[in-house]
mmCIF file of C-alpha atoms and ligand atoms in Angstrom:
data_model
loop_
_atom_site.group_PDB
_atom_site.id
_atom_site.type_symbol
_atom_site.label_atom_id
_atom_site.label_comp_id
_atom_site.label_asym_id
_atom_site.label_seq_id
_atom_site.Cartn_x
_atom_site.Cartn_y
_atom_site.Cartn_z
ATOM 1 C CA MET A 155 67.858 103.944 81.075
ATOM 2 C CA ILE A 156 68.061 103.958 84.804
ATOM 3 C CA LYS A 157 71.415 102.420 84.748
ATOM 4 C CA GLU A 158 73.177 105.197 82.426
ATOM 5 C CA LEU A 159 71.608 107.702 84.909
ATOM 6 C CA GLU A 160 73.288 106.020 88.066
ATOM 7 C CA ARG A 161 76.402 105.667 85.820
ATOM 8 C CA ARG A 162 76.457 109.728 85.166
ATOM 9 C CA VAL A 163 74.989 110.159 88.558
ATOM 10 C CA PHE A 164 78.197 107.786 90.402
ATOM 11 C CA ARG A 165 80.763 109.719 88.034
ATOM 12 C CA ARG A 166 80.052 113.148 88.671
ATOM 13 C CA SER A 167 79.834 112.612 92.998
ATOM 14 C CA LEU A 168 83.774 110.359 92.068
ATOM 15 C CA GLU A 169 84.729 114.272 90.391
ATOM 16 C CA ASP A 170 82.699 116.570 92.349
ATOM 17 C CA THR A 171 83.196 117.255 95.943
ATOM 18 C CA ARG A 172 80.625 120.010 96.198
ATOM 19 C CA PHE A 173 78.233 116.916 94.307
ATOM 20 C CA PHE A 174 79.444 114.644 96.839
ATOM 21 C CA ARG A 175 78.814 116.800 99.924
ATOM 22 C CA ARG A 176 75.385 117.874 98.860
ATOM 23 C CA PHE A 177 73.936 115.014 97.334
ATOM 24 C CA ALA A 178 75.794 111.713 97.212
ATOM 25 C CA ARG A 179 76.494 111.862 100.770
ATOM 26 C CA ARG A 180 73.062 112.811 101.976
ATOM 27 C CA THR A 181 71.720 110.272 99.673
ATOM 28 C CA ALA A 182 73.564 108.014 101.102
ATOM 29 C CA TYR A 183 72.617 108.623 104.259
ATOM 30 C CA LEU A 184 69.031 108.578 103.499
ATOM 31 C CA LEU A 185 69.052 105.064 101.712
ATOM 32 C CA ALA A 186 71.158 103.436 104.669
ATOM 33 C CA ARG A 187 68.326 105.424 107.517
ATOM 34 C CA GLY A 188 71.554 107.243 109.235
ATOM 35 C CA ASP A 189 73.704 103.782 109.524
ATOM 36 C CA PRO A 190 77.291 105.169 109.203
ATOM 37 C CA GLU A 191 78.809 101.616 108.592
ATOM 38 C CA ALA A 192 76.154 100.938 106.628
ATOM 39 C CA VAL A 193 76.736 104.259 103.974
ATOM 40 C CA HIS A 194 80.484 102.842 104.287
ATOM 41 C CA GLU A 195 79.340 99.227 102.759
ATOM 42 C CA LEU A 196 77.503 100.938 100.486
ATOM 43 C CA ALA A 197 80.170 103.379 98.771
ATOM 44 C CA LEU A 198 82.297 99.833 98.820
ATOM 45 C CA ARG A 199 79.253 98.421 96.870
ATOM 46 C CA GLU A 200 78.854 100.710 94.652
ATOM 47 C CA LEU A 201 82.416 101.248 93.344
ATOM 48 C CA ASN A 202 82.910 97.523 92.608
ATOM 49 C CA ARG A 203 79.142 97.526 90.582
ATOM 50 C CA PHE A 204 81.121 100.681 88.498
ATOM 51 C CA GLU A 205 84.311 99.898 88.067
ATOM 52 C CA ASP A 206 84.553 100.755 84.653
ATOM 53 C CA VAL A 207 83.205 104.673 85.414
ATOM 54 C CA VAL A 208 86.043 104.513 87.893
ATOM 55 C CA ALA A 209 88.719 103.240 85.307
ATOM 56 C CA GLU A 210 87.241 105.982 82.603
ATOM 57 C CA VAL A 211 87.862 108.975 85.152
ATOM 58 C CA ALA A 212 91.257 107.716 86.588
ATOM 59 C CA PRO A 213 93.473 109.447 84.117
ATOM 60 C CA LYS A 214 92.264 112.600 86.032
ATOM 61 C CA PHE A 215 93.726 111.515 88.889
ATOM 62 C CA ASP A 216 96.797 110.874 87.778
ATOM 63 C CA PHE A 217 99.478 113.878 88.269
ATOM 64 C CA PRO A 218 102.803 112.315 87.007
ATOM 65 C CA ASP A 219 105.175 115.158 88.388
ATOM 66 C CA LEU A 220 103.835 114.118 92.124
ATOM 67 C CA HIS A 221 104.803 110.485 91.867
ATOM 68 C CA VAL A 222 107.099 108.556 94.404
ATOM 69 C CA GLY A 223 108.529 105.219 94.143
ATOM 70 C CA ILE A 224 107.265 102.846 97.128
ATOM 71 C CA ASN A 225 109.058 99.538 96.867
ATOM 72 C CA GLY A 226 110.854 100.121 93.659
ATOM 73 C CA ARG A 227 107.329 101.343 91.831
ATOM 74 C CA SER A 228 106.827 104.846 90.792
ATOM 75 C CA VAL A 229 102.917 105.890 91.747
ATOM 76 C CA MET A 230 100.328 108.768 93.041
ATOM 77 C CA PRO A 231 101.257 109.794 96.825
ATOM 78 C CA PHE A 232 98.157 109.252 97.645
ATOM 79 C CA GLY A 233 96.591 106.218 99.335
ATOM 80 C CA THR A 234 93.727 104.746 101.530
ATOM 81 C CA ALA A 235 94.465 104.780 105.225
ATOM 82 C CA ALA A 236 93.415 100.934 107.057
ATOM 83 C CA GLY A 237 90.106 100.884 107.813
ATOM 84 C CA LEU A 238 88.712 102.182 104.872
ATOM 85 C CA ASP A 239 89.157 98.588 102.806
ATOM 86 C CA LYS A 240 89.490 96.526 106.488
ATOM 87 C CA ASN A 241 88.762 93.058 104.022
ATOM 88 C CA GLY A 242 90.069 94.195 100.755
ATOM 89 C CA ASP A 243 86.292 94.434 98.750
ATOM 90 C CA ALA A 244 87.624 97.098 96.787
ATOM 91 C CA LEU A 245 90.887 96.853 95.589
ATOM 92 C CA CYS A 246 90.359 96.935 92.244
ATOM 93 C CA PRO A 247 88.062 100.151 91.967
ATOM 94 C CA LEU A 248 90.343 101.818 94.719
ATOM 95 C CA SER A 249 93.168 101.229 92.744
ATOM 96 C CA HIS A 250 92.309 103.107 89.936
ATOM 97 C CA LEU A 251 92.350 106.419 92.221
ATOM 98 C CA PHE A 252 94.970 105.575 94.596
ATOM 99 C CA GLY A 253 98.656 105.621 93.874
ATOM 100 C CA PHE A 254 98.589 102.817 96.643
ATOM 101 C CA LEU A 255 96.508 101.100 99.419
ATOM 102 C CA GLU A 256 96.377 99.865 102.926
ATOM 103 C CA PRO A 257 94.015 97.751 102.905
ATOM 104 C CA GLY A 258 93.053 96.158 106.448
ATOM 105 C CA THR A 259 93.676 95.801 109.496
ATOM 106 C CA VAL A 260 93.858 92.062 108.630
ATOM 107 C CA VAL A 261 94.004 89.530 111.503
ATOM 108 C CA VAL A 262 93.974 85.980 111.299
ATOM 109 C CA GLN A 263 90.520 85.082 112.850
ATOM 110 C CA ARG A 264 87.464 86.129 111.627
ATOM 111 C CA ARG A 265 86.667 88.811 114.644
ATOM 112 C CA GLU A 266 82.942 90.715 114.593
ATOM 113 C CA GLY A 267 84.312 93.279 116.588
ATOM 114 C CA ASN A 268 82.120 95.441 118.990
ATOM 115 C CA GLU A 269 78.344 95.856 118.568
ATOM 116 C CA ARG A 270 76.735 98.255 116.393
ATOM 117 C CA PRO A 271 76.554 101.211 117.160
ATOM 118 C CA ARG A 272 79.734 101.600 117.599
ATOM 119 C CA VAL A 273 80.789 104.976 114.558
ATOM 120 C CA ALA A 274 79.528 108.736 115.650
ATOM 121 C CA VAL A 275 79.712 111.065 112.694
ATOM 122 C CA ASP A 276 80.212 114.403 113.473
ATOM 123 C CA ASP A 277 78.807 116.387 110.750
ATOM 124 C CA ALA A 278 79.698 119.802 112.242
ATOM 125 C CA ASN A 279 83.170 119.230 112.601
ATOM 126 C CA GLY A 280 83.835 116.106 109.759
ATOM 127 C CA GLU A 281 85.102 113.956 112.385
ATOM 128 C CA ILE A 282 84.410 110.196 113.211
ATOM 129 C CA TYR A 283 84.453 108.714 116.454
ATOM 130 C CA ASN A 284 84.865 104.949 116.277
ATOM 131 C CA ALA A 285 84.498 101.903 118.545
ATOM 132 C CA GLN A 286 84.438 99.004 116.047
ATOM 133 C CA GLY A 287 87.438 96.883 117.862
ATOM 134 C CA PHE A 288 88.815 95.122 114.637
ATOM 135 C CA PRO A 289 86.275 93.790 113.006
ATOM 136 C CA ASN A 290 87.451 91.549 110.425
ATOM 137 C CA LYS A 291 86.403 89.155 108.050
ATOM 138 C CA GLY A 292 89.379 87.396 108.637
ATOM 139 C CA LEU A 293 92.708 86.231 107.078
ATOM 140 C CA TYR A 294 91.679 83.737 104.377
ATOM 141 C CA ASN A 295 88.726 85.672 102.780
ATOM 142 C CA PHE A 296 91.230 88.541 102.416
ATOM 143 C CA LEU A 297 93.486 86.365 100.501
ATOM 144 C CA ARG A 298 90.628 85.419 98.170
ATOM 145 C CA ASN A 299 90.491 89.585 97.449
ATOM 146 C CA ALA A 300 94.253 89.818 97.182
ATOM 147 C CA ALA A 301 94.899 86.619 94.521
ATOM 148 C CA SER A 302 91.832 88.039 92.664
ATOM 149 C CA TYR A 303 93.017 91.565 92.633
ATOM 150 C CA ARG A 304 96.638 90.442 91.534
ATOM 151 C CA GLU A 305 94.795 87.824 89.106
ATOM 152 C CA ARG A 306 92.966 90.508 87.557
ATOM 153 C CA GLY A 307 96.063 92.891 86.813
ATOM 154 C CA GLY A 308 95.764 95.184 90.179
ATOM 155 C CA GLU A 309 98.785 97.282 90.008
ATOM 156 C CA ALA A 310 98.647 99.677 92.857
ATOM 157 C CA PRO A 311 100.940 98.477 95.806
ATOM 158 C CA LEU A 312 99.638 97.002 99.158
ATOM 159 C CA LEU A 313 100.878 98.248 102.079
ATOM 160 C CA ILE A 314 98.273 95.813 103.830
ATOM 161 C CA SER A 315 97.867 96.365 107.382
ATOM 162 C CA ILE A 316 97.937 93.645 110.099
ATOM 163 C CA CYS A 317 98.365 92.766 113.631
ATOM 164 C CA GLY A 318 98.126 89.831 115.981
ATOM 165 C CA ILE A 319 96.008 89.934 118.810
ATOM 166 C CA PRO A 320 97.152 88.781 121.957
ATOM 167 C CA PRO A 321 93.903 87.362 124.034
ATOM 168 C CA GLU A 322 94.733 89.200 127.154
ATOM 169 C CA ILE A 323 97.279 91.698 128.580
ATOM 170 C CA GLY A 324 100.757 89.860 128.320
ATOM 171 C CA ARG A 325 99.631 86.715 126.574
ATOM 172 C CA PHE A 326 102.258 87.708 123.411
ATOM 173 C CA GLU A 327 103.357 84.474 121.856
ATOM 174 C CA MET A 328 100.142 83.640 120.209
ATOM 175 C CA ALA A 329 100.219 87.506 118.730
ATOM 176 C CA TYR A 330 103.801 86.198 117.459
ATOM 177 C CA ARG A 331 102.162 82.942 115.916
ATOM 178 C CA GLU A 332 99.472 85.214 113.984
ATOM 179 C CA LEU A 333 102.037 87.664 112.964
ATOM 180 C CA GLU A 334 103.913 85.005 111.827
ATOM 181 C CA GLU A 335 100.935 83.411 110.092
ATOM 182 C CA LEU A 336 99.705 87.082 108.775
ATOM 183 C CA LEU A 337 103.276 87.216 107.110
ATOM 184 C CA ASP A 338 103.457 83.957 105.644
ATOM 185 C CA ARG A 339 100.563 84.348 103.941
ATOM 186 C CA LEU A 340 99.743 87.511 103.139
ATOM 187 C CA CYS A 341 103.975 88.116 101.561
ATOM 188 C CA PRO A 342 102.832 86.586 97.829
ATOM 189 C CA TYR A 343 100.501 89.634 97.465
ATOM 190 C CA ALA A 344 102.475 92.604 99.729
ATOM 191 C CA ASP A 345 104.295 95.137 98.526
ATOM 192 C CA GLY A 346 104.906 95.827 102.182
ATOM 193 C CA PHE A 347 103.124 95.598 105.715
ATOM 194 C CA VAL A 348 101.817 98.000 108.197
ATOM 195 C CA TRP A 349 101.734 96.372 111.792
ATOM 196 C CA ASN A 350 99.473 98.029 113.743
ATOM 197 C CA PRO A 351 99.714 97.634 117.746
ATOM 198 C CA PHE A 352 97.671 101.169 118.063
ATOM 199 C CA SER A 353 94.269 100.397 117.654
ATOM 200 C CA PRO A 354 92.879 102.306 120.644
ATOM 201 C CA ASN A 355 90.108 100.427 121.251
ATOM 202 C CA THR A 356 91.753 96.660 122.154
ATOM 203 C CA VAL A 357 93.179 96.732 125.248
ATOM 204 C CA ALA A 358 95.797 93.450 125.112
ATOM 205 C CA LEU A 359 97.204 95.564 122.407
ATOM 206 C CA THR A 360 98.363 98.162 124.999
ATOM 207 C CA ALA A 361 101.250 95.517 126.524
ATOM 208 C CA LEU A 362 102.595 95.279 122.893
ATOM 209 C CA ARG A 363 103.882 99.308 123.168
ATOM 210 C CA THR A 364 107.579 98.676 124.300
ATOM 211 C CA PRO A 365 111.005 99.515 122.901
ATOM 212 C CA GLU A 366 111.228 95.433 123.267
ATOM 213 C CA GLU A 367 107.812 94.205 121.477
ATOM 214 C CA PHE A 368 108.600 96.652 118.648
ATOM 215 C CA ARG A 369 112.058 95.431 117.993
ATOM 216 C CA ARG A 370 110.919 92.155 118.216
ATOM 217 C CA SER A 371 107.633 92.670 115.886
ATOM 218 C CA ALA A 372 110.277 94.628 113.454
ATOM 219 C CA ASP A 373 112.376 91.494 113.648
ATOM 220 C CA THR A 374 109.760 89.514 113.092
ATOM 221 C CA ILE A 375 108.647 90.927 109.689
ATOM 222 C CA ALA A 376 112.084 91.985 108.305
ATOM 223 C CA GLU A 377 112.864 88.365 108.260
ATOM 224 C CA LYS A 378 109.423 86.655 106.299
ATOM 225 C CA ALA A 379 109.508 90.211 104.308
ATOM 226 C CA GLU A 380 112.552 90.900 103.103
ATOM 227 C CA GLY A 381 112.521 93.704 100.023
ATOM 228 C CA LYS A 382 109.130 94.741 101.373
ATOM 229 C CA LEU A 383 108.422 98.407 103.209
ATOM 230 C CA LYS A 384 107.592 97.540 106.872
ATOM 231 C CA LEU A 385 105.722 100.103 108.494
ATOM 232 C CA VAL A 386 104.676 100.667 112.034
ATOM 233 C CA LYS A 387 101.579 102.414 112.626
ATOM 234 C CA MET A 388 102.099 104.928 115.456
ATOM 235 C CA GLY A 389 99.006 107.151 117.754
ATOM 236 C CA PRO A 390 98.818 110.597 118.089
ATOM 237 C CA TYR A 391 100.917 111.641 121.203
ATOM 238 C CA ASP A 392 100.878 114.737 123.245
ATOM 239 C CA ARG A 393 104.139 116.314 123.830
ATOM 240 C CA ASP A 394 104.759 114.699 126.926
ATOM 241 C CA GLY A 395 105.074 111.761 125.138
ATOM 242 C CA ARG A 396 107.141 112.316 122.754
ATOM 243 C CA GLN A 397 110.475 110.934 123.687
ATOM 244 C CA GLN A 398 109.077 107.414 124.700
ATOM 245 C CA TRP A 399 106.970 107.604 121.542
ATOM 246 C CA LEU A 400 110.516 108.441 119.443
ATOM 247 C CA ASP A 401 111.605 105.515 121.600
ATOM 248 C CA LEU A 402 109.269 103.541 119.944
ATOM 249 C CA VAL A 403 110.312 104.328 116.351
ATOM 250 C CA ASP A 404 114.285 103.677 117.329
ATOM 251 C CA ALA A 405 113.697 100.674 118.460
ATOM 252 C CA TRP A 406 110.771 99.964 115.365
ATOM 253 C CA ILE A 407 113.728 101.062 113.230
ATOM 254 C CA GLU A 408 116.584 99.361 115.153
ATOM 255 C CA GLY A 409 114.748 96.119 114.667
ATOM 256 C CA GLY A 410 114.379 96.453 110.653
ATOM 257 C CA GLY A 411 112.085 98.437 110.238
ATOM 258 C CA ASP A 412 111.914 101.149 107.609
ATOM 259 C CA GLY A 413 109.563 103.948 108.873
ATOM 260 C CA ILE A 414 106.296 104.862 109.956
ATOM 261 C CA VAL A 415 102.167 105.617 109.218
ATOM 262 C CA ALA A 416 101.049 108.059 111.732
ATOM 263 C CA VAL A 417 98.734 109.231 112.849
ATOM 264 C CA ASN A 418 96.131 106.592 114.161
ATOM 265 C CA THR A 419 93.029 108.150 115.985
ATOM 266 C CA TYR A 420 92.906 109.807 119.489
ATOM 267 C CA MET A 421 91.236 108.116 122.038
ATOM 268 C CA VAL A 422 88.845 110.375 123.664
ATOM 269 C CA PRO A 423 86.134 109.340 127.217
ATOM 270 C CA ARG A 424 82.609 108.699 126.176
ATOM 271 C CA GLU A 425 81.488 112.363 127.505
ATOM 272 C CA LYS A 426 83.759 114.063 124.877
ATOM 273 C CA ILE A 427 81.580 111.973 122.072
ATOM 274 C CA PRO A 428 79.112 113.690 120.707
ATOM 275 C CA ALA A 429 76.536 110.847 120.510
ATOM 276 C CA ARG A 430 73.530 110.237 122.519
ATOM 277 C CA ASN A 431 74.031 107.091 124.823
ATOM 278 C CA TRP A 432 77.303 105.618 123.460
ATOM 279 C CA GLY A 433 77.746 102.399 124.597
ATOM 280 C CA TYR A 434 81.496 102.442 125.098
ATOM 281 C CA PRO A 435 83.945 104.094 127.642
ATOM 282 C CA SER A 436 85.775 105.764 124.567
ATOM 283 C CA ALA A 437 86.319 105.978 120.955
ATOM 284 C CA GLY A 438 88.956 107.250 118.883
ATOM 285 C CA ARG A 439 88.815 110.290 117.481
ATOM 286 C CA SER A 440 89.569 110.697 113.481
ATOM 287 C CA GLY A 441 89.721 113.938 111.287
ATOM 288 C CA PRO A 442 90.414 117.515 110.967
ATOM 289 C CA PHE A 443 91.277 117.083 115.419
ATOM 290 C CA LEU A 444 94.211 114.777 114.038
ATOM 291 C CA LYS A 445 96.144 117.785 112.119
ATOM 292 C CA GLU A 446 98.546 119.010 114.564
ATOM 293 C CA TYR A 447 99.527 115.584 116.282
ATOM 294 C CA ARG A 448 100.280 114.291 112.545
ATOM 295 C CA GLN A 449 102.218 116.962 111.689
ATOM 296 C CA LEU A 450 104.039 117.009 115.192
ATOM 297 C CA ALA A 451 104.421 113.056 114.426
ATOM 298 C CA VAL A 452 105.742 113.765 111.304
ATOM 299 C CA ARG A 453 108.500 116.042 111.845
ATOM 300 C CA ASP A 454 109.663 114.592 114.878
ATOM 301 C CA CYS A 455 110.226 111.546 112.474
ATOM 302 C CA ARG A 456 111.895 112.974 109.685
ATOM 303 C CA GLY A 457 114.169 115.154 112.555
ATOM 304 C CA ALA A 458 114.768 111.912 114.366
ATOM 305 C CA PHE A 459 115.620 109.568 111.707
ATOM 306 C CA PRO A 460 115.710 111.271 108.230
ATOM 307 C CA ASP A 461 116.325 107.940 106.028
ATOM 308 C CA SER A 462 112.793 106.973 107.401
ATOM 309 C CA PHE A 463 109.759 106.155 105.066
ATOM 310 C CA ILE A 464 106.964 108.578 106.675
ATOM 311 C CA ILE A 465 103.216 107.925 105.680
ATOM 312 C CA ALA A 466 101.128 111.445 106.729
ATOM 313 C CA THR A 467 97.327 110.630 107.790
ATOM 314 C CA GLY A 468 94.670 112.549 110.114
ATOM 315 C CA GLY A 469 92.661 115.081 108.746
ATOM 316 C CA ILE A 470 94.170 115.632 104.974
ATOM 317 C CA ASP A 471 91.426 117.113 103.613
ATOM 318 C CA SER A 472 92.457 119.859 101.258
ATOM 319 C CA GLY A 473 95.649 120.813 99.399
ATOM 320 C CA GLU A 474 96.490 122.996 101.695
ATOM 321 C CA GLU A 475 96.883 120.126 104.294
ATOM 322 C CA ALA A 476 98.362 117.767 102.039
ATOM 323 C CA TRP A 477 101.174 120.282 101.161
ATOM 324 C CA HIS A 478 101.498 121.066 104.781
ATOM 325 C CA ALA A 479 102.261 117.369 105.684
ATOM 326 C CA LEU A 480 104.812 117.101 102.663
ATOM 327 C CA GLN A 481 106.358 120.043 103.904
ATOM 328 C CA ALA A 482 107.046 118.463 107.167
ATOM 329 C CA GLY A 483 108.762 115.473 105.927
ATOM 330 C CA ALA A 484 106.355 113.059 104.721
ATOM 331 C CA ASP A 485 106.845 110.307 101.594
ATOM 332 C CA ALA A 486 103.502 109.836 100.826
ATOM 333 C CA LEU A 487 99.832 110.519 102.626
ATOM 334 C CA GLU A 488 96.654 108.474 103.438
ATOM 335 C CA GLY A 489 93.288 109.469 104.268
ATOM 336 C CA TYR A 490 90.158 107.807 105.669
ATOM 337 C CA THR A 491 87.270 109.865 107.117
ATOM 338 C CA PRO A 492 88.161 113.017 104.762
ATOM 339 C CA TYR A 493 86.954 110.659 102.194
ATOM 340 C CA THR A 494 84.077 109.768 103.578
ATOM 341 C CA PHE A 495 82.929 113.566 103.917
ATOM 342 C CA HIS A 496 84.018 115.143 100.582
ATOM 343 C CA GLY A 497 83.829 111.920 98.078
ATOM 344 C CA PHE A 498 87.581 111.101 96.311
ATOM 345 C CA GLY A 499 87.197 114.351 94.103
ATOM 346 C CA LEU A 500 89.611 115.378 96.783
ATOM 347 C CA LEU A 501 92.306 113.394 95.386
ATOM 348 C CA PRO A 502 92.883 115.641 91.993
ATOM 349 C CA GLU A 503 91.825 119.070 93.867
ATOM 350 C CA MET A 504 95.114 118.087 96.390
ATOM 351 C CA ALA A 505 97.351 116.882 93.609
ATOM 352 C CA SER A 506 96.527 120.020 91.743
ATOM 353 C CA PHE A 507 97.491 121.982 94.745
ATOM 354 C CA VAL A 508 100.775 120.225 95.874
ATOM 355 C CA GLN A 509 101.448 120.659 91.567
ATOM 356 C CA SER A 510 101.294 124.308 92.291
ATOM 357 C CA SER A 511 102.872 125.104 95.365
ATOM 358 C CA LEU A 512 105.810 123.002 94.161
ATOM 359 C CA ARG A 513 105.514 124.936 90.392
ATOM 360 C CA ALA A 514 106.044 128.232 93.167
ATOM 361 C CA LEU A 515 108.853 126.934 94.525
ATOM 362 C CA GLY A 516 111.102 126.415 91.509
ATOM 363 C CA TYR A 517 110.102 122.124 91.828
ATOM 364 C CA ALA A 518 109.289 119.799 88.759
ATOM 365 C CA ALA A 519 108.621 116.805 90.754
ATOM 366 C CA LEU A 520 107.775 116.173 94.155
ATOM 367 C CA SER A 521 110.722 113.777 94.646
ATOM 368 C CA GLN A 522 113.218 116.559 94.057
ATOM 369 C CA PHE A 523 111.145 118.481 97.366
ATOM 370 C CA GLN A 524 111.552 115.504 99.101
ATOM 371 C CA ASN A 525 115.224 114.674 98.250
ATOM 372 C CA ASP A 526 115.622 118.178 99.701
ATOM 373 C CA ILE A 527 113.506 117.858 102.580
ATOM 374 C CA ARG A 528 115.536 115.000 103.787
ATOM 375 C CA ARG A 529 119.184 116.434 102.907
ATOM 376 C CA ASN A 530 118.263 119.083 105.240
ATOM 377 C CA ALA A 531 116.732 116.640 107.585
ATOM 378 C CA MET A 532 120.013 114.688 107.526
ATOM 379 C CA SER A 533 122.234 118.086 107.914
ATOM 380 C CA CYS A 534 120.294 119.319 110.703
ATOM 381 C CA ALA A 535 120.818 115.693 112.634
ATOM 382 C CA TYR A 536 124.750 115.559 111.727
ATOM 383 C CA THR A 537 125.239 119.215 113.251
ATOM 384 C CA GLY A 538 122.977 118.419 116.353
HETATM 385 C C1 FMN B 129 85.994 103.723 111.045
HETATM 386 C C2 FMN B 129 87.574 103.708 111.162
HETATM 387 C C3 FMN B 129 88.230 102.577 111.476
HETATM 388 C C4 FMN B 129 89.709 102.629 111.190
HETATM 389 N N1 FMN B 129 90.164 101.381 111.198
HETATM 390 C C5 FMN B 129 91.906 101.132 111.505
HETATM 391 C C6 FMN B 129 92.155 99.863 111.484
HETATM 392 O O1 FMN B 129 91.267 98.902 111.293
HETATM 393 N N2 FMN B 129 93.178 99.966 111.281
HETATM 394 C C7 FMN B 129 94.353 100.908 111.539
HETATM 395 O O2 FMN B 129 95.670 101.029 111.158
HETATM 396 N N3 FMN B 129 93.472 102.342 111.424
HETATM 397 C C8 FMN B 129 92.112 102.243 111.620
HETATM 398 N N4 FMN B 129 91.789 103.733 111.513
HETATM 399 C C9 FMN B 129 92.409 104.875 111.481
HETATM 400 C C10 FMN B 129 92.883 105.479 109.964
HETATM 401 O O3 FMN B 129 93.649 104.554 109.376
HETATM 402 C C11 FMN B 129 93.988 107.031 110.127
HETATM 403 O O4 FMN B 129 94.636 106.502 110.852
HETATM 404 C C12 FMN B 129 92.817 108.012 111.280
HETATM 405 O O5 FMN B 129 91.283 107.770 110.811
HETATM 406 C C13 FMN B 129 93.372 109.069 110.821
HETATM 407 O O6 FMN B 129 93.051 109.234 109.727
HETATM 408 P P1 FMN B 129 91.875 110.421 108.863
HETATM 409 O O7 FMN B 129 91.627 111.375 109.548
HETATM 410 O O8 FMN B 129 92.124 109.963 107.199
HETATM 411 O O9 FMN B 129 90.826 109.729 108.819
HETATM 412 C C14 FMN B 129 90.193 103.567 111.489
HETATM 413 C C15 FMN B 129 89.616 105.039 111.117
HETATM 414 C C16 FMN B 129 88.227 104.971 110.896
HETATM 415 C C17 FMN B 129 87.603 106.518 111.041
#
């Protein structure tokens, strides 16, 4: 009886964004005593507990006209952004809702990350500030989850977010050894990889952000992960950083990479973080604040690299935002922060808005619209 009531509440919070905001999210915060990370863990547990309910609602999340190709599979263009399921704990239930998943960032060794509290939530603006510092249960834990996902017939492509971590600035060899180990072990389960050198909270990574290291990393991944999608997670940039940013993408593609995921969180200093006694000098800000940065990055990348594969992320919290990102040239869309505020019911809302927008322009399928955007970008590139 109680279980049946719980299932109904869970189902409604999956399908109905208003119910999620007004009831499910508030209840989860009460149960978790206001700790956003505990709320997140609770959500992943509930997704597993009610996976059958997730599977039941899944057909409402599928819009065949919107399918895009991801490494040879035809899937919905919406995926989870890295961080949402860092350890692959909820791959099966999430795969019923999303077209593809970006679990991770997976690292070789188990890491606790920074001490809690390290995540602050700004309810008024729908934003998250995080200084998690790469907490992860490590490669071997992830492998168990990935293997079980495949054994259970999990079909949504996995674009696994990975990073070898230099123990200190300049000690790259260790980072490359870790990268190779991640690739060797994860290849059997991955449809693609997203290399993530842009986490704003891990100082030693900054030294990897040069064209030489981007070329070398792309080359390392291309050699080990032949036939899989090879993307790099890019951070946001202000206009004066544009050329440097494009040079990094250029080096990535020259090294054998296929494209980018843009954008990661924006680093802000302590005084801009709306939390009392924030224990870190900075944090990565995500949500609506990133919209402008995401649009700029997607547009610039599509213009400069018409053939690249681009996944947009950063504040995609409505049908309009999803449509803007696709118009700018995105091949697919990811999200994290918006789902924590609105729930997964956002997915069919966004999908039906995109579908109507396509129809209004006379397109029967998203892929046709994307081909035209690519063709336009190519003709602009050729005419200078
Ligand atoms: C709490 C939290 C943890 C994150 N962890 C990762 C991570 O491990 N790796 C990564 O590449 N991005 C990570 N991100 C960044 C997201 O993948 C995404 O790029 C960013 O949040 C912008 O998208 P959004 O506005 O949809 O959240 C994290 C974001 C948040 C909020």
